[in-house]
CSV table of C-alpha atoms in Angstrom, one decimal:
chain,number,residue,atom,x,y,z
A,758,MET,CA,0.0,0.0,0.0
A,759,LEU,CA,1.4,3.4,-1.0
A,760,SER,CA,1.8,6.0,1.7
A,761,SER,CA,0.2,9.5,1.1
A,762,VAL,CA,3.4,11.1,2.3
A,763,HIS,CA,6.2,11.5,-0.2
A,764,GLU,CA,9.6,13.1,-0.1
A,765,PRO,CA,10.2,15.8,-2.9
A,766,GLY,CA,12.4,13.4,-4.9
A,767,GLU,CA,9.8,10.7,-4.6
A,768,LYS,CA,7.1,13.0,-5.9
A,769,VAL,CA,9.1,13.8,-9.1
A,770,THR,CA,9.7,10.1,-9.7
A,771,LEU,CA,6.0,9.3,-9.0
A,772,LEU,CA,4.8,12.1,-11.3
A,773,ALA,CA,7.1,10.9,-14.1
A,774,THR,CA,5.9,7.4,-13.5
A,775,ALA,CA,2.3,8.5,-13.7
A,776,TRP,CA,2.9,10.0,-17.2
A,777,SER,CA,4.7,7.0,-18.5
A,778,VAL,CA,2.5,4.2,-17.1
A,779,GLN,CA,0.7,2.4,-20.0
A,780,PRO,CA,-3.0,1.9,-19.6
A,781,THR,CA,-2.6,-1.8,-20.1
A,782,ASP,CA,-1.1,-2.0,-16.5
A,783,GLY,CA,-4.4,-1.2,-14.8
A,784,ALA,CA,-3.4,-2.1,-11.2
A,785,VAL,CA,-0.2,0.1,-11.2
A,786,SER,CA,-2.0,2.9,-12.9
A,787,SER,CA,-4.8,2.9,-10.4
A,788,ARG,CA,-2.4,3.0,-7.4
A,789,MET,CA,-0.4,5.9,-8.9
A,790,THR,CA,-3.6,7.9,-9.6
A,791,LYS,CA,-4.9,7.2,-6.1
A,792,ALA,CA,-1.6,8.3,-4.5
A,793,LEU,CA,-1.6,11.6,-6.5
A,794,LEU,CA,-5.2,12.3,-5.7
A,795,GLU,CA,-4.4,12.0,-2.0
A,796,LYS,CA,-1.4,14.3,-2.4
A,797,ASP,CA,-2.7,17.0,-4.8
A,798,GLY,CA,-6.4,16.5,-5.1
A,799,VAL,CA,-8.4,16.4,-8.3
A,800,ASN,CA,-6.1,18.8,-10.1
A,801,TRP,CA,-3.1,16.5,-9.8
A,802,ARG,CA,-2.6,16.4,-13.6
A,803,GLN,CA,-2.2,20.2,-13.8
A,804,LYS,CA,0.6,20.0,-11.2
A,805,LEU,CA,2.7,17.4,-13.1
A,806,PRO,CA,6.0,18.8,-14.4
A,807,PRO,CA,6.5,19.0,-18.2
A,808,ILE,CA,8.1,16.0,-19.8
A,809,PRO,CA,11.7,17.0,-20.7
A,810,THR,CA,12.5,17.2,-24.4
A,811,VAL,CA,15.6,16.0,-26.1
A,812,PRO,CA,17.7,18.9,-27.6
A,813,VAL,CA,17.6,19.1,-31.4
A,814,SER,CA,21.4,18.9,-31.5
A,815,ALA,CA,21.3,15.6,-29.7
A,816,GLN,CA,18.6,14.3,-32.0
A,817,THR,CA,20.7,15.2,-35.1
A,818,ARG,CA,23.8,13.7,-33.6
A,819,TRP,CA,22.3,10.3,-32.8
A,820,SER,CA,19.9,10.1,-35.7
A,821,VAL,CA,20.7,7.5,-38.4
A,822,PRO,CA,19.7,8.4,-42.0
A,823,SER,CA,17.3,6.0,-43.6
A,824,ALA,CA,18.4,4.1,-46.7
A,825,GLY,CA,16.2,6.3,-48.9
A,826,ALA,CA,17.3,9.6,-47.4
A,827,PRO,CA,19.3,12.0,-49.5
A,828,GLY,CA,23.0,11.4,-48.9
A,829,ALA,CA,22.5,8.1,-47.2
A,830,ASN,CA,25.1,5.5,-48.4
A,831,THR,CA,26.0,7.9,-51.3
A,832,PRO,CA,29.7,7.6,-52.3
A,833,PRO,CA,31.6,10.8,-53.0
A,834,ALA,CA,31.4,12.0,-56.5
A,835,THR,CA,34.4,11.1,-58.6
A,836,ALA,CA,35.3,11.6,-62.2
A,837,PRO,CA,34.7,8.5,-64.3
A,838,ARG,CA,37.8,6.4,-64.7
A,839,GLY,CA,38.8,4.9,-68.0
A,840,GLU,CA,37.1,7.5,-70.2
A,841,PRO,CA,40.3,8.7,-72.0
A,842,ALA,CA,41.2,5.1,-72.5
A,843,GLN,CA,37.8,4.4,-74.1
A,844,THR,CA,38.2,7.4,-76.4
A,845,ALA,CA,41.7,6.2,-77.4
A,846,ALA,CA,40.3,2.7,-78.0
A,847,GLY,CA,37.5,4.2,-80.1
A,848,THR,CA,39.9,6.2,-82.2
A,849,GLU,CA,42.1,3.2,-82.8
A,850,ARG,CA,39.1,1.1,-83.8
A,851,ALA,CA,38.0,3.8,-86.2
A,852,ARG,CA,41.4,3.9,-87.8
A,853,ALA,CA,41.4,0.1,-88.2
A,854,LEU,CA,38.0,0.2,-89.8
A,855,LYS,CA,39.1,2.9,-92.2
A,856,GLU,CA,42.1,0.8,-93.2
A,857,GLU,CA,39.8,-2.1,-93.9
A,858,GLY,CA,37.7,0.2,-96.1
A,859,ASN,CA,40.8,1.3,-98.0
A,860,GLU,CA,41.7,-2.3,-98.7
A,861,LEU,CA,38.2,-3.0,-100.0
A,862,VAL,CA,38.5,0.0,-102.3
A,863,LYS,CA,41.7,-1.3,-103.8
A,864,LYS,CA,39.8,-4.6,-104.5
A,865,GLY,CA,37.0,-2.6,-106.1
A,866,ASN,CA,34.4,-3.6,-103.4
A,867,HIS,CA,33.1,-0.1,-102.9
A,868,LYS,CA,29.8,-1.2,-101.4
A,869,LYS,CA,31.5,-3.1,-98.6
A,870,ALA,CA,34.0,-0.3,-98.2
A,871,VAL,CA,31.1,2.1,-97.5
A,872,GLU,CA,30.0,-0.1,-94.6
A,873,LYS,CA,33.5,0.0,-93.1
A,874,TYR,CA,33.8,3.8,-93.5
A,875,SER,CA,30.4,4.3,-92.0
A,876,GLU,CA,31.3,2.2,-88.9
A,877,SER,CA,34.6,4.2,-88.6
A,878,LEU,CA,32.7,7.5,-88.8
A,879,GLN,CA,30.4,6.5,-85.9
A,880,LEU,CA,33.5,6.2,-83.7
A,881,ASN,CA,35.5,9.1,-85.1
A,882,GLN,CA,34.5,11.8,-87.6
A,883,GLU,CA,37.7,12.2,-89.7
A,884,CYS,CA,37.9,14.3,-92.8
A,885,ALA,CA,39.8,11.6,-94.8
A,886,THR,CA,37.2,9.0,-94.0
A,887,TYR,CA,34.4,11.2,-95.4
A,888,THR,CA,36.4,11.9,-98.6
A,889,ASN,CA,37.1,8.1,-99.0
A,890,ARG,CA,33.4,7.2,-98.5
A,891,ALA,CA,32.6,10.0,-101.0
A,892,LEU,CA,34.8,8.3,-103.6
A,893,CYS,CA,32.9,5.1,-103.0
A,894,TYR,CA,29.6,6.9,-103.5
A,895,LEU,CA,30.9,8.3,-106.8
A,896,ALA,CA,31.8,4.8,-108.0
A,897,LEU,CA,28.3,3.6,-106.9
A,898,LYS,CA,26.7,6.6,-108.7
A,899,GLN,CA,25.2,7.8,-105.4
A,900,TYR,CA,26.0,11.4,-106.1
A,901,LYS,CA,23.8,13.1,-103.5
A,902,GLU,CA,25.5,11.0,-100.7
A,903,ALA,CA,28.9,11.9,-102.2
A,904,VAL,CA,28.0,15.7,-102.0
A,905,GLN,CA,26.9,15.3,-98.4
A,906,ASP,CA,30.2,13.5,-97.4
A,907,CYS,CA,32.3,16.1,-99.1
A,908,THR,CA,30.4,18.9,-97.4
A,909,GLU,CA,31.0,17.2,-94.0
A,910,ALA,CA,34.7,16.9,-94.9
A,911,LEU,CA,34.9,20.6,-95.8
A,912,ARG,CA,33.2,21.5,-92.5
A,913,LEU,CA,36.2,19.8,-90.8
A,914,ASP,CA,38.8,21.2,-93.3
A,915,PRO,CA,37.4,24.0,-95.5
A,916,LYS,CA,40.4,23.8,-98.0
A,917,ASN,CA,40.5,20.1,-98.4
A,918,VAL,CA,41.4,19.4,-102.0
A,919,LYS,CA,39.9,15.9,-102.3
A,920,ALA,CA,36.6,17.1,-100.8
A,921,LEU,CA,36.4,20.0,-103.2
A,922,TYR,CA,37.3,17.9,-106.3
A,923,ARG,CA,35.0,15.0,-105.5
A,924,ARG,CA,32.1,17.3,-104.6
A,925,ALA,CA,32.7,19.1,-107.9
A,926,GLN,CA,32.5,15.7,-109.7
A,927,ALA,CA,29.3,14.8,-107.9
A,928,LEU,CA,27.7,18.2,-108.6
A,929,LYS,CA,28.6,17.8,-112.3
A,930,GLU,CA,26.8,14.5,-112.4
A,931,LEU,CA,23.8,16.1,-110.8
A,932,LYS,CA,24.0,18.9,-113.5
A,933,ASP,CA,24.7,21.6,-110.9
A,934,TYR,CA,27.4,23.1,-113.1
A,935,LYS,CA,27.5,26.4,-111.4
A,936,SER,CA,28.3,24.9,-107.9
A,937,SER,CA,30.7,22.5,-109.5
A,938,ILE,CA,32.7,25.3,-111.1
A,939,ALA,CA,32.7,27.2,-107.8
A,940,ASP,CA,34.3,24.2,-106.1
A,941,ILE,CA,36.9,23.8,-108.8
A,942,LYS,CA,37.9,27.4,-108.6
A,943,SER,CA,38.2,27.2,-104.8
A,944,LEU,CA,40.5,24.2,-105.3
A,945,LEU,CA,42.6,26.0,-107.8
A,946,LYS,CA,43.3,28.8,-105.4
A,947,THR,CA,45.0,26.2,-103.2
A,948,GLU,CA,46.6,24.2,-106.0
A,949,PRO,CA,46.7,26.3,-109.2
A,950,LYS,CA,48.4,23.6,-111.2
A,951,ASN,CA,46.2,20.7,-110.2
A,952,THR,CA,45.8,18.9,-113.6
A,953,ALA,CA,42.7,16.9,-112.7
A,954,ALA,CA,40.9,20.1,-111.5
A,955,LEU,CA,41.9,22.0,-114.6
A,956,ARG,CA,40.7,19.2,-116.9
A,957,LEU,CA,37.3,19.0,-115.0
A,958,LEU,CA,37.0,22.8,-115.3
A,959,GLN,CA,37.4,22.5,-119.1
A,960,GLU,CA,34.6,19.9,-119.2
A,961,LEU,CA,32.4,22.1,-117.1
A,962,ASN,CA,32.9,25.1,-119.3
A,963,ARG,CA,31.9,23.0,-122.3
A,964,ALA,CA,28.8,21.6,-120.6
């Protein structure tokens, strides 16, 4: 049986216990309530001290981020490794494909050479690969494609002689003589004694 007389320290403990007692423990809860009623009367709840709160700093210090929280288990950002090696490997593969295309051109297999050059260009856009594929398109009589490849080559190298000459050839076959002559004249500014260009210019002037 609980006594109705309590020391100050006992009251604090008792009050705190009264707040924390779960309703499932009916016997204990009833005894605590009775003891408080005897001590403070019907207003005993109003005289209970406030429940102490945990400082925010302590909460932050001891809190554990959840798996889905931002920053949880996130490794520090680092630059991707191996990227320069991949670029070098791609360039080397592009060069090998271009060489395969060149060998096919020597054998007269222009259609297969176009495939090799196309694969090479997907890895590395090189002026010489465009002009080589343009040569194949000329042999296959795909003149519009030849013009497009020469234009891409000239975008990379505006004074490229092969690109200017082969585009002039393709434009001649497309009967765009004015544009063809313009390309030949641009070529001759770089190489005034280029015999193939001079011969093509004569043909264009007679067209």
